[in-house]
Amino acid sequence: MLALGVFAQTSSAMFIHGTPFLLPALTARGDSLPAAGALVALPTVGLVCTLIAWGYVVDRIGERVVLVAGTALMFVAGTAAALVDNHIVFGALLFIGGVGAASSNGASGRVIVGWFPPERRGLAMGIRQTAQPLGVGLGALAIPWVASHHGIPAALLVPAVMAGLAAIGCAVGIVDPPRPATKAADRANPYRGDSTLWRIHAVSILLVVPQGTLWTFALLWLNVDLGWSLAGAGLLMTITQFLGAAGRIGAGAWSDRVGSRLRPLRQVAIAAVIAMAALAVCAWTQWWWVAVPLMVVASVISVSDNGLAFTAVAELAGPFWSGRGLGIQNTGQNLAMAALPPVFGAIISATGFPVVFALAAVAAAVAVPLVPGVRGR
């Protein structure tokens, strides 16, 4: 269940985050940069628009059907997009592929929460959370190379074929985890009369600011302010992706050991404040020999909260609401991620990189007191 959940989520991440790697090929064929940028953003739009809807379907009919249907939809949309020559149809198919990709966000997480006992669940979910950096890394390696050597259609088939394999694997191997006997209390809305889930969502949105800042602008900072080559900066960012994946696994195992998701979440938030504030100071004072290692450390810390919050939402929402809860969780984070590039890009243009590093530290500082008090696991 864990392997199939990771594989399905990795195919989703490759479709969503790998499509932007088509930008060089799209502009080379004559598309303007704004037009090409709009095209590669459409999978993310499809994802954000349907995360909560997929969560509702998971709550109603189960995980296996959703995983198979979503990955199959990615396969069909990606394959069809590789065959069409009309920009409007091409964009519509990328949007539909994003709709399919949204299915695995909640469903794969629920499969793991349902099958793993609480004392092993944090580690399992940490492993599941490595799917995003894996998808980004595989997309970065494969999609630009295939597009430059074999064309855009062949490059689109990379995530499409992976999604098709995930659909087959989920159809064969996924078994819906058992649910408790249905009671009215089990189906009660956990968002009513209790702010715990809303606070976790708010914390996750605030903590995505340091993550998104570094994912979006660290490479540019290394290139522009420090004079690194794009190849060297790209290699370091790839290394931080894999270190971040290890950080997610470590955070999950840590939460199992201490018997809580929320205590480690608060401590990760505090660490993010310290790391981003130190990075801002070192970038401002031009202590590059300290700033670069701090950037790597901050990159690892800033992604370590994802699995903790994700697991906490699934556990607190319960088996009849966790699909919608995880949909709300991911929607908020993706909307924040989408807002960061234009807003922080404008701030960088006006003031420089240290200011946005400091703003990211402020966002993490606001998150610290919002982490709910420990309740159960």
Coordinates of C-alpha atoms in Angstrom, one line a residue:
M1 CA 0.0 0.0 0.0
L2 CA 2.8 2.4 0.9
A3 CA 4.7 1.7 -2.4
L4 CA 1.6 2.1 -4.5
G5 CA 0.6 5.3 -2.7
V6 CA 4.1 6.8 -3.2
F7 CA 4.1 5.7 -6.9
A8 CA 0.7 7.3 -7.5
Q9 CA 1.6 10.5 -5.8
T10 CA 5.0 10.7 -7.6
S11 CA 3.2 10.4 -10.9
S12 CA 0.9 13.2 -9.9
A13 CA 3.9 15.4 -8.8
M14 CA 5.7 14.7 -12.1
F15 CA 2.6 15.8 -14.1
I16 CA 2.0 18.9 -12.0
H17 CA 5.6 20.1 -11.3
G18 CA 7.2 18.5 -14.4
T19 CA 5.1 20.3 -17.0
P20 CA 6.9 23.7 -16.3
F21 CA 10.1 22.0 -17.5
L22 CA 8.5 22.2 -21.0
L23 CA 9.0 26.0 -21.0
P24 CA 12.3 26.0 -23.0
A25 CA 10.8 23.8 -25.7
L26 CA 7.5 25.7 -25.9
T27 CA 9.3 29.1 -26.3
A28 CA 11.7 27.5 -28.8
R29 CA 8.8 26.5 -31.0
G30 CA 7.6 30.1 -31.0
D31 CA 5.3 30.5 -28.0
S32 CA 5.7 33.7 -26.1
L33 CA 6.9 33.3 -22.5
P34 CA 3.6 34.5 -21.0
A35 CA 1.6 32.1 -23.3
A36 CA 3.9 29.2 -22.5
G37 CA 3.8 30.1 -18.8
A38 CA 0.0 30.1 -18.9
L39 CA -0.1 26.6 -20.5
V40 CA 2.2 25.0 -18.0
A41 CA 0.3 26.5 -15.1
L42 CA -3.0 24.8 -16.2
P43 CA -2.3 21.4 -14.5
T44 CA -1.9 23.3 -11.2
V45 CA -5.1 25.2 -11.8
G46 CA -6.9 21.8 -12.4
L47 CA -5.4 20.5 -9.2
V48 CA -6.4 23.4 -7.0
C49 CA -9.9 23.5 -8.4
T50 CA -10.7 19.9 -7.6
L51 CA -8.7 18.8 -4.4
I52 CA -11.7 19.2 -2.1
A53 CA -14.1 17.6 -4.6
W54 CA -11.8 14.5 -4.8
G55 CA -11.6 14.5 -1.0
Y56 CA -15.4 14.3 -0.8
V57 CA -15.5 11.4 -3.3
V58 CA -12.8 9.6 -1.3
D59 CA -14.9 10.0 1.9
R60 CA -18.0 8.7 0.1
I61 CA -16.7 5.7 -2.0
G62 CA -13.2 4.9 -0.9
E63 CA -9.6 5.2 -1.9
R64 CA -9.0 2.6 -4.6
V65 CA -11.6 3.8 -7.0
V66 CA -10.3 7.4 -6.7
L67 CA -6.7 6.4 -7.2
V68 CA -7.4 4.3 -10.2
A69 CA -9.8 6.9 -11.8
G70 CA -7.4 9.8 -11.2
T71 CA -4.3 8.2 -12.4
A72 CA -6.1 6.8 -15.5
L73 CA -7.4 10.3 -16.2
M74 CA -3.9 11.7 -16.1
F75 CA -2.8 9.0 -18.5
V76 CA -5.6 9.7 -21.0
A77 CA -5.2 13.5 -20.8
G78 CA -1.4 13.4 -21.1
T79 CA -1.5 11.0 -24.0
A80 CA -4.2 13.0 -25.8
A81 CA -2.2 16.2 -25.2
A82 CA 0.8 14.6 -26.9
L83 CA -1.3 13.9 -30.0
V84 CA -3.2 17.2 -30.5
D85 CA -1.9 20.3 -32.4
N86 CA -4.4 22.9 -31.2
H87 CA -3.2 25.2 -28.4
I88 CA -6.7 25.5 -26.8
V89 CA -7.3 21.8 -26.8
F90 CA -3.7 21.2 -25.6
G91 CA -4.3 23.6 -22.6
A92 CA -7.7 22.0 -21.8
L93 CA -6.1 18.6 -21.7
L94 CA -3.3 19.8 -19.4
F95 CA -6.1 21.2 -17.1
I96 CA -7.9 17.8 -17.1
G97 CA -4.6 16.1 -16.3
G98 CA -4.3 18.3 -13.3
V99 CA -7.8 17.3 -12.3
G100 CA -6.7 13.7 -12.4
A101 CA -3.5 14.5 -10.5
A102 CA -5.5 16.0 -7.6
S103 CA -7.0 12.6 -6.8
S104 CA -3.9 11.0 -5.3
N105 CA -3.2 13.8 -2.8
G106 CA -5.9 12.8 -0.3
A107 CA -6.5 9.2 -1.5
S108 CA -2.9 8.0 -1.2
G109 CA -2.5 9.6 2.2
R110 CA -5.7 8.0 3.5
V111 CA -4.6 4.6 2.3
I112 CA -1.4 4.9 4.4
V113 CA -3.2 6.3 7.4
G114 CA -5.8 3.5 7.2
W115 CA -3.4 0.6 7.0
F116 CA -0.6 1.7 9.3
P117 CA -1.0 1.7 13.1
P118 CA -0.4 5.1 14.9
E119 CA 3.0 4.1 16.2
R120 CA 4.3 3.5 12.6
R121 CA 2.1 6.0 10.8
G122 CA 4.4 9.0 11.0
L123 CA 7.3 7.2 9.4
A124 CA 5.0 5.8 6.7
M125 CA 3.6 9.2 5.9
G126 CA 7.0 10.7 5.9
I127 CA 8.0 8.2 3.2
R128 CA 4.8 9.0 1.3
Q129 CA 5.7 12.7 1.4
T130 CA 9.0 12.0 -0.5
A131 CA 6.8 11.6 -3.6
Q132 CA 6.8 15.3 -4.3
P133 CA 10.6 15.8 -4.5
L134 CA 10.9 12.5 -6.3
G135 CA 8.4 13.7 -8.9
V136 CA 10.1 17.1 -9.3
G137 CA 13.5 15.4 -9.5
L138 CA 12.5 12.8 -12.1
G139 CA 10.7 15.4 -14.1
A140 CA 13.7 17.7 -14.1
L141 CA 15.9 14.9 -15.3
A142 CA 13.6 13.4 -18.0
I143 CA 11.2 16.0 -19.4
P144 CA 13.6 18.7 -20.7
W145 CA 16.0 16.1 -22.2
V146 CA 13.2 14.2 -24.0
A147 CA 11.6 17.5 -25.2
S148 CA 14.9 18.7 -26.6
H149 CA 15.8 15.4 -28.3
H150 CA 12.4 14.0 -29.3
G151 CA 9.9 16.9 -29.1
I152 CA 7.1 18.1 -26.8
P153 CA 4.7 15.2 -27.5
A154 CA 7.3 12.6 -26.4
A155 CA 8.1 14.6 -23.3
L156 CA 4.4 14.7 -22.3
L157 CA 4.3 10.9 -22.6
V158 CA 6.8 10.6 -19.8
P159 CA 4.4 11.6 -17.0
A160 CA 1.4 10.1 -18.9
V161 CA 3.0 6.6 -19.1
M162 CA 4.0 6.8 -15.4
A163 CA 0.4 7.7 -14.5
G164 CA -0.9 4.8 -16.6
L165 CA 1.5 2.4 -14.8
A166 CA 0.2 3.8 -11.5
A167 CA -3.4 3.2 -12.5
I168 CA -2.7 -0.4 -13.3
G169 CA -0.7 -0.9 -10.1
C170 CA -3.5 0.7 -8.0
A171 CA -6.2 -1.3 -9.7
V172 CA -4.3 -4.5 -9.0
G173 CA -2.8 -3.8 -5.6
I174 CA -4.8 -1.2 -3.6
V175 CA -7.3 -2.5 -1.0
D176 CA -9.4 0.1 0.8
P177 CA -8.5 0.1 4.5
P178 CA -11.2 -1.0 6.9
R179 CA -13.5 1.6 8.3
P180 CA -15.2 1.5 11.7
A181 CA -18.9 0.8 11.9
T182 CA -20.9 3.9 10.7
K183 CA -22.3 6.0 13.5
A184 CA -23.8 9.5 13.4
A185 CA -21.0 10.7 15.7
D186 CA -18.3 9.3 13.3
R187 CA -19.8 11.3 10.4
A188 CA -20.1 14.6 12.4
N189 CA -18.3 17.6 10.9
P190 CA -15.0 17.9 12.8
Y191 CA -14.7 21.5 11.8
R192 CA -17.7 22.6 13.8
G193 CA -17.1 23.7 17.4
D194 CA -13.4 23.0 17.2
S195 CA -10.6 25.2 15.8
T196 CA -7.9 22.5 15.8
L197 CA -8.1 21.6 12.1
W198 CA -8.4 25.2 11.0
R199 CA -5.3 26.1 13.0
I200 CA -3.3 23.2 11.4
H201 CA -4.4 24.5 8.0
A202 CA -3.3 28.0 8.9
V203 CA 0.0 26.8 10.2
S204 CA 0.7 24.8 7.0
I205 CA -0.1 27.8 4.8
L206 CA 2.2 30.0 6.8
L207 CA 5.0 27.4 6.8
V208 CA 4.7 26.9 3.0
V209 CA 6.0 30.5 2.7
P210 CA 9.7 29.6 3.6
Q211 CA 9.4 26.4 1.5
G212 CA 8.0 28.2 -1.5
T213 CA 10.5 31.1 -1.2
L214 CA 13.5 28.8 -1.3
W215 CA 12.0 26.5 -4.0
T216 CA 11.2 29.5 -6.2
F217 CA 14.1 31.9 -5.6
A218 CA 17.1 30.1 -4.1
L219 CA 18.5 29.1 -7.5
L220 CA 18.1 32.7 -8.8
W221 CA 19.8 34.0 -5.6
L222 CA 22.7 31.7 -6.1
N223 CA 23.1 32.8 -9.7
V224 CA 22.5 36.5 -9.4
D225 CA 23.8 37.5 -5.9
L226 CA 26.5 34.9 -5.5
G227 CA 27.6 34.5 -9.2
W228 CA 27.1 30.7 -9.3
S229 CA 26.6 29.1 -12.7
L230 CA 23.0 27.9 -13.4
A231 CA 24.4 24.3 -13.7
G232 CA 26.1 24.5 -10.3
A233 CA 23.1 26.2 -8.6
G234 CA 20.7 23.6 -10.2
L235 CA 22.9 20.8 -8.9
L236 CA 22.8 22.2 -5.3
M237 CA 19.0 22.6 -5.5
T238 CA 18.6 19.0 -6.7
I239 CA 20.7 17.9 -3.7
T240 CA 18.5 19.9 -1.4
Q241 CA 15.4 18.2 -2.8
F242 CA 16.7 14.8 -1.8
L243 CA 17.9 16.0 1.6
G244 CA 14.4 17.4 2.1
A245 CA 12.9 14.0 1.3
A246 CA 15.1 12.5 4.0
G247 CA 14.0 15.3 6.3
R248 CA 10.4 14.4 5.8
I249 CA 11.1 10.7 6.7
G250 CA 13.1 11.8 9.7
A251 CA 10.3 14.1 11.0
G252 CA 7.7 11.3 10.6
A253 CA 9.8 8.8 12.5
W254 CA 10.4 11.5 15.2
S255 CA 6.6 12.0 15.6
D256 CA 6.2 8.2 16.1
R257 CA 8.8 8.2 18.7
V258 CA 7.4 11.0 20.8
G259 CA 3.8 9.9 20.2
S260 CA 2.6 13.3 18.8
R261 CA 2.4 15.1 15.4
L262 CA 1.9 18.5 16.9
R263 CA 4.8 18.8 19.2
P264 CA 7.3 18.2 16.4
L265 CA 5.3 20.5 14.2
R266 CA 5.8 23.4 16.6
Q267 CA 9.5 22.6 16.9
V268 CA 9.9 22.5 13.2
A269 CA 8.2 25.9 12.9
I270 CA 10.6 27.4 15.5
A271 CA 13.6 25.9 13.6
A272 CA 12.2 27.4 10.4
V273 CA 12.1 30.9 12.0
I274 CA 15.7 30.6 13.2
A275 CA 17.0 29.2 9.9
M276 CA 15.3 31.8 7.7
A277 CA 16.2 34.7 9.9
A278 CA 19.8 33.6 10.0
L279 CA 19.8 33.2 6.2
A280 CA 18.3 36.7 5.8
V281 CA 21.1 38.2 8.0
C282 CA 23.9 36.4 6.3
A283 CA 22.5 37.2 2.8
W284 CA 22.3 40.9 3.8
T285 CA 25.8 41.0 5.3
Q286 CA 27.1 38.9 2.3
W287 CA 28.6 36.2 4.5
W288 CA 28.3 33.8 1.6
W289 CA 30.3 31.0 3.2
V290 CA 27.6 30.8 5.9
A291 CA 24.6 31.7 3.8
V292 CA 24.9 28.8 1.4
P293 CA 24.9 26.1 4.1
L294 CA 22.1 27.9 5.9
M295 CA 20.1 27.9 2.7
V296 CA 20.5 24.1 2.5
V297 CA 19.5 23.7 6.1
A298 CA 16.5 26.0 5.8
S299 CA 15.4 24.1 2.7
V300 CA 15.4 20.8 4.6
I301 CA 13.6 22.3 7.6
S302 CA 11.0 24.1 5.6
V303 CA 9.7 20.9 4.0
S304 CA 9.8 18.7 7.2
D305 CA 6.5 20.0 8.5
N306 CA 4.4 18.7 5.5
G307 CA 4.1 15.1 6.6
L308 CA 3.5 16.0 10.2
A309 CA 0.6 18.4 9.4
F310 CA -0.8 16.0 6.8
T311 CA -0.9 13.1 9.2
A312 CA -2.4 15.2 12.0
V313 CA -5.2 16.3 9.7
A314 CA -6.0 12.8 8.6
E315 CA -6.0 11.5 12.1
L316 CA -8.0 14.3 13.6
A317 CA -10.6 14.5 10.8
G318 CA -11.3 10.7 11.0
P319 CA -12.2 8.2 8.3
F320 CA -15.4 9.9 7.2
W321 CA -13.9 13.5 6.8
S322 CA -10.2 13.1 6.2
G323 CA -10.6 13.2 2.4
R324 CA -12.1 16.6 2.6
G325 CA -9.7 17.7 5.3
L326 CA -6.7 16.7 3.3
G327 CA -8.3 18.5 0.2
I328 CA -8.6 21.7 2.2
Q329 CA -5.1 21.3 3.5
N330 CA -3.6 20.9 0.0
T331 CA -5.8 23.6 -1.5
G332 CA -4.6 26.2 1.0
Q333 CA -0.9 25.3 0.5
N334 CA -1.1 25.3 -3.3
L335 CA -2.9 28.7 -3.3
A336 CA -0.1 30.1 -1.1
M337 CA 2.5 28.6 -3.4
A338 CA 0.9 30.2 -6.4
A339 CA 0.8 33.6 -4.8
L340 CA 4.5 33.6 -3.8
P341 CA 6.3 34.0 -7.2
P342 CA 4.6 37.2 -8.3
V343 CA 4.4 38.9 -4.9
F344 CA 7.9 38.0 -3.6
G345 CA 9.3 38.5 -7.1
A346 CA 8.1 42.1 -7.0
I347 CA 9.6 42.6 -3.6
I348 CA 13.0 41.2 -4.7
S349 CA 13.0 43.5 -7.7
A350 CA 12.5 46.5 -5.3
T351 CA 14.6 45.5 -2.3
G352 CA 16.6 42.3 -2.9
F353 CA 16.6 38.7 -1.7
P354 CA 17.4 39.3 2.1
V355 CA 14.0 41.0 2.6
V356 CA 12.0 38.0 1.3
F357 CA 14.1 35.7 3.4
A358 CA 13.2 37.8 6.4
L359 CA 9.5 37.9 5.4
A360 CA 9.5 34.1 5.2
A361 CA 10.9 34.0 8.8
V362 CA 8.1 36.3 9.9
A363 CA 5.5 34.0 8.4
A364 CA 7.0 31.0 10.2
A365 CA 7.1 33.1 13.4
V366 CA 3.4 33.8 13.1
A367 CA 2.8 30.0 12.7
V368 CA 4.4 29.0 15.9
P369 CA 1.7 30.2 18.4
L370 CA -1.0 28.9 16.0
V371 CA 0.1 25.2 16.4
P372 CA -2.7 23.6 18.4
G373 CA -2.0 22.2 21.8
V374 CA -1.3 18.4 21.8
R375 CA -4.4 16.3 21.7
G376 CA -3.9 12.6 21.5
R377 CA -1.5 11.8 18.7

